[in-house]
XYZ file of C-alpha atoms in Angstrom:
237
model
C 0.000 0.000 0.000
C 2.825 2.431 0.734
C 4.532 1.846 -2.604
C 1.221 2.439 -4.384
C 1.028 5.863 -2.720
C 4.672 6.743 -3.368
C 4.917 6.044 -7.119
C 2.380 8.653 -8.322
C 3.670 11.243 -5.822
C 7.227 11.018 -7.195
C 6.131 10.711 -10.832
C 3.966 13.831 -10.564
C 6.906 15.923 -9.316
C 9.135 14.633 -12.107
C 6.521 15.522 -14.727
C 6.438 19.030 -13.239
C 10.251 19.075 -13.530
C 10.531 19.487 -9.751
C 13.354 16.991 -9.339
C 14.381 18.418 -5.972
C 10.926 17.783 -4.518
C 10.832 14.342 -6.129
C 14.159 13.552 -4.469
C 12.823 14.708 -1.099
C 9.753 12.488 -1.421
C 12.016 9.578 -2.357
C 14.155 10.138 0.730
C 11.078 10.436 2.939
C 9.568 7.255 1.500
C 12.762 5.289 2.161
C 12.856 6.614 5.737
C 9.212 5.630 6.249
C 9.991 2.139 4.951
C 12.823 1.797 7.461
C 10.770 3.316 10.271
C 8.072 0.679 9.722
C 10.142 -2.371 8.785
C 13.055 -1.946 11.203
C 11.088 -2.248 14.472
C 9.291 -5.317 13.123
C 12.583 -6.982 12.210
C 14.175 -6.025 15.533
C 11.119 -7.308 17.391
C 11.301 -10.687 15.646
C 15.029 -10.912 16.367
C 14.848 -9.889 20.039
C 11.824 -12.052 20.847
C 12.642 -14.945 18.515
C 12.882 -17.471 21.346
C 9.500 -16.844 23.019
C 7.753 -16.414 19.661
C 8.910 -19.838 18.472
C 8.401 -21.567 21.815
C 4.896 -20.169 22.319
C 3.509 -20.452 18.789
C 5.430 -23.589 17.776
C 6.147 -25.405 21.065
C 7.332 -28.597 19.336
C 9.525 -26.885 16.756
C 13.141 -27.856 16.157
C 15.691 -26.195 18.428
C 17.128 -24.324 15.444
C 13.843 -22.396 15.074
C 14.639 -19.314 17.217
C 17.930 -18.535 15.477
C 16.345 -19.095 12.053
C 13.577 -16.642 12.970
C 16.150 -14.159 14.287
C 18.074 -14.229 10.998
C 14.928 -13.975 8.890
C 13.649 -11.165 11.111
C 16.727 -9.137 10.227
C 16.374 -10.135 6.567
C 12.740 -8.981 6.519
C 13.910 -5.393 7.058
C 15.854 -5.500 3.809
C 12.993 -7.283 2.033
C 10.697 -4.349 2.856
C 13.339 -1.756 2.020
C 13.989 -3.384 -1.346
C 10.279 -3.120 -2.163
C 10.231 0.603 -1.412
C 13.490 1.318 -3.243
C 12.182 -0.636 -6.235
C 9.027 1.517 -6.207
C 11.153 4.686 -6.193
C 13.078 3.477 -9.234
C 9.830 2.579 -10.987
C 8.529 6.076 -10.314
C 11.613 7.586 -11.965
C 11.106 5.464 -15.061
C 14.153 3.296 -14.372
C 12.384 0.068 -13.584
C 14.852 -1.873 -15.765
C 17.602 -1.141 -13.261
C 15.720 -3.136 -10.652
C 16.191 -6.230 -12.818
C 19.957 -5.896 -12.384
C 19.633 -5.786 -8.599
C 17.235 -8.762 -8.608
C 19.589 -10.866 -10.740
C 22.578 -9.858 -8.594
C 20.682 -10.684 -5.400
C 19.620 -14.042 -6.811
C 23.195 -14.949 -7.730
C 24.381 -13.983 -4.243
C 21.624 -16.094 -2.686
C 22.536 -19.162 -4.759
C 26.257 -18.755 -4.085
C 25.913 -18.234 -0.322
C 23.473 -21.149 -0.002
C 25.743 -23.399 -2.054
C 28.728 -22.873 0.232
C 27.140 -22.336 3.671
C 24.440 -25.019 3.668
C 27.142 -27.583 2.851
C 29.071 -26.686 6.020
C 27.912 -29.126 8.759
C 28.270 -26.539 11.531
C 25.952 -24.120 9.703
C 23.778 -26.365 7.547
C 20.197 -25.007 7.549
C 21.347 -21.650 8.978
C 23.019 -20.999 5.636
C 19.611 -20.539 3.976
C 18.464 -17.444 5.950
C 21.995 -16.046 5.793
C 21.761 -16.400 2.018
C 18.396 -14.624 2.045
C 19.858 -11.803 4.136
C 22.841 -11.403 1.790
C 20.529 -11.499 -1.222
C 18.337 -8.608 -0.091
C 21.229 -6.568 1.292
C 22.785 -6.771 -2.180
C 19.524 -5.669 -3.803
C 19.114 -2.755 -1.391
C 22.689 -1.511 -1.886
C 22.373 -1.610 -5.680
C 18.969 0.084 -5.593
C 20.382 2.857 -3.399
C 23.229 3.387 -5.863
C 20.747 3.615 -8.733
C 18.550 6.029 -6.758
C 21.537 8.228 -5.875
C 22.321 8.532 -9.584
C 18.708 9.356 -10.428
C 18.529 12.554 -8.368
C 20.740 15.593 -7.882
C 21.017 14.880 -4.161
C 21.506 11.391 -2.750
C 19.208 10.222 0.082
C 20.644 11.210 3.470
C 21.959 8.220 5.417
C 21.210 10.085 8.662
C 17.573 10.603 7.747
C 16.946 7.196 6.174
C 18.915 4.938 8.513
C 20.226 6.694 11.639
C 17.001 8.183 13.006
C 14.878 5.005 12.643
C 17.874 2.928 13.756
C 18.332 4.934 16.948
C 14.633 4.596 17.810
C 14.811 0.834 17.195
C 17.946 0.491 19.287
C 16.102 2.020 22.238
C 13.053 -0.141 21.597
C 15.083 -3.343 21.232
C 17.030 -2.743 24.445
C 13.891 -1.999 26.465
C 12.004 -4.963 24.968
C 14.867 -7.340 25.747
C 15.126 -6.002 29.298
C 11.375 -6.270 29.939
C 11.079 -9.827 28.649
C 14.165 -11.258 30.297
C 13.525 -9.394 33.547
C 10.353 -11.437 33.717
C 12.491 -14.559 34.047
C 13.465 -13.315 37.507
C 9.882 -13.513 38.750
C 8.178 -15.968 36.383
C 8.714 -19.631 35.593
C 9.380 -19.694 31.837
C 8.971 -23.471 31.823
C 5.289 -22.607 31.749
C 4.184 -21.611 28.238
C 1.440 -19.458 29.781
C 3.919 -17.338 31.720
C 6.222 -17.109 28.719
C 3.326 -15.985 26.497
C 2.271 -13.390 29.071
C 5.798 -11.994 29.355
C 6.086 -11.910 25.560
C 2.818 -9.997 25.151
C 3.824 -7.468 27.823
C 7.206 -6.985 26.123
C 5.463 -6.429 22.769
C 3.108 -3.821 24.208
C 6.016 -2.018 25.855
C 7.924 -2.165 22.556
C 5.060 -0.491 20.669
C 4.799 2.357 23.173
C 8.570 2.887 23.474
C 9.096 2.863 19.725
C 6.191 5.243 19.059
C 7.596 7.756 21.571
C 11.207 7.334 20.382
C 10.285 7.604 16.691
C 8.336 10.826 17.268
C 10.951 12.394 19.551
C 13.834 11.504 17.231
C 11.748 12.537 14.199
C 12.148 9.157 12.546
C 8.623 9.857 11.291
C 7.209 13.383 11.000
C 3.772 14.817 10.379
C 4.902 15.660 6.841
C 5.788 12.013 6.233
C 2.356 10.885 7.335
C 0.804 12.701 4.368
C 2.279 9.993 2.147
C 0.371 7.316 4.073
C -3.387 6.723 3.630
C -5.196 8.484 6.539
C -1.755 9.429 7.819
C -2.736 13.007 8.664
C -5.403 11.796 11.102
C -2.864 9.505 12.771
C -0.374 12.384 13.001
C -2.938 14.601 14.745
C -3.856 11.792 17.117
C -0.186 11.308 18.093
C 0.485 15.088 18.219
C 3.281 14.745 15.668
C 5.129 17.782 14.319
């Protein structure tokens, strides 16, 4: 849904020959993608153990680490979708094919070597997925930087959302594992309760941190359906 909103917004500015404004919208859209995807990926990584043990109690012991790796990879999956949409909006959708092919080759290569190592085995698959999408994101960013006069700011796109997620991840980890001091995590009920509390705390902490650090602004919310109403509700500037 976000990419559907972004493409016409950027294309309209380019048609009006307002490349500076189109570049600003592109930067904002990439920051929004990170601000939404990053906390989800961090949440999956930090709470991988309780998520697997509660939802899939009889899963293989490798499950939590697999989920952790794929949680991190999911951030780059989402970012690649948004960066691909930006390139499509600039009329350079063919460039995305190069990044897809490159990512696919990296995935095949990493899987080929890592899965065959007994110590890694199945863990090589999510590592390959992570490397694949990191490659795609890096190439897409290079293509985007060459499409506009000003490259997207790393501070705006990555640092602000990253700082908010760092705070959220630390607090979430502390809340969940502090529960082990008072609760018996051998009980799935107690583990599920601690997990839910940690998730609720994570949502509140991230919302406050993202607004205070301006990872998402009221101006950004205009690019999201009904975003202006949400911005007013959260008193965003």
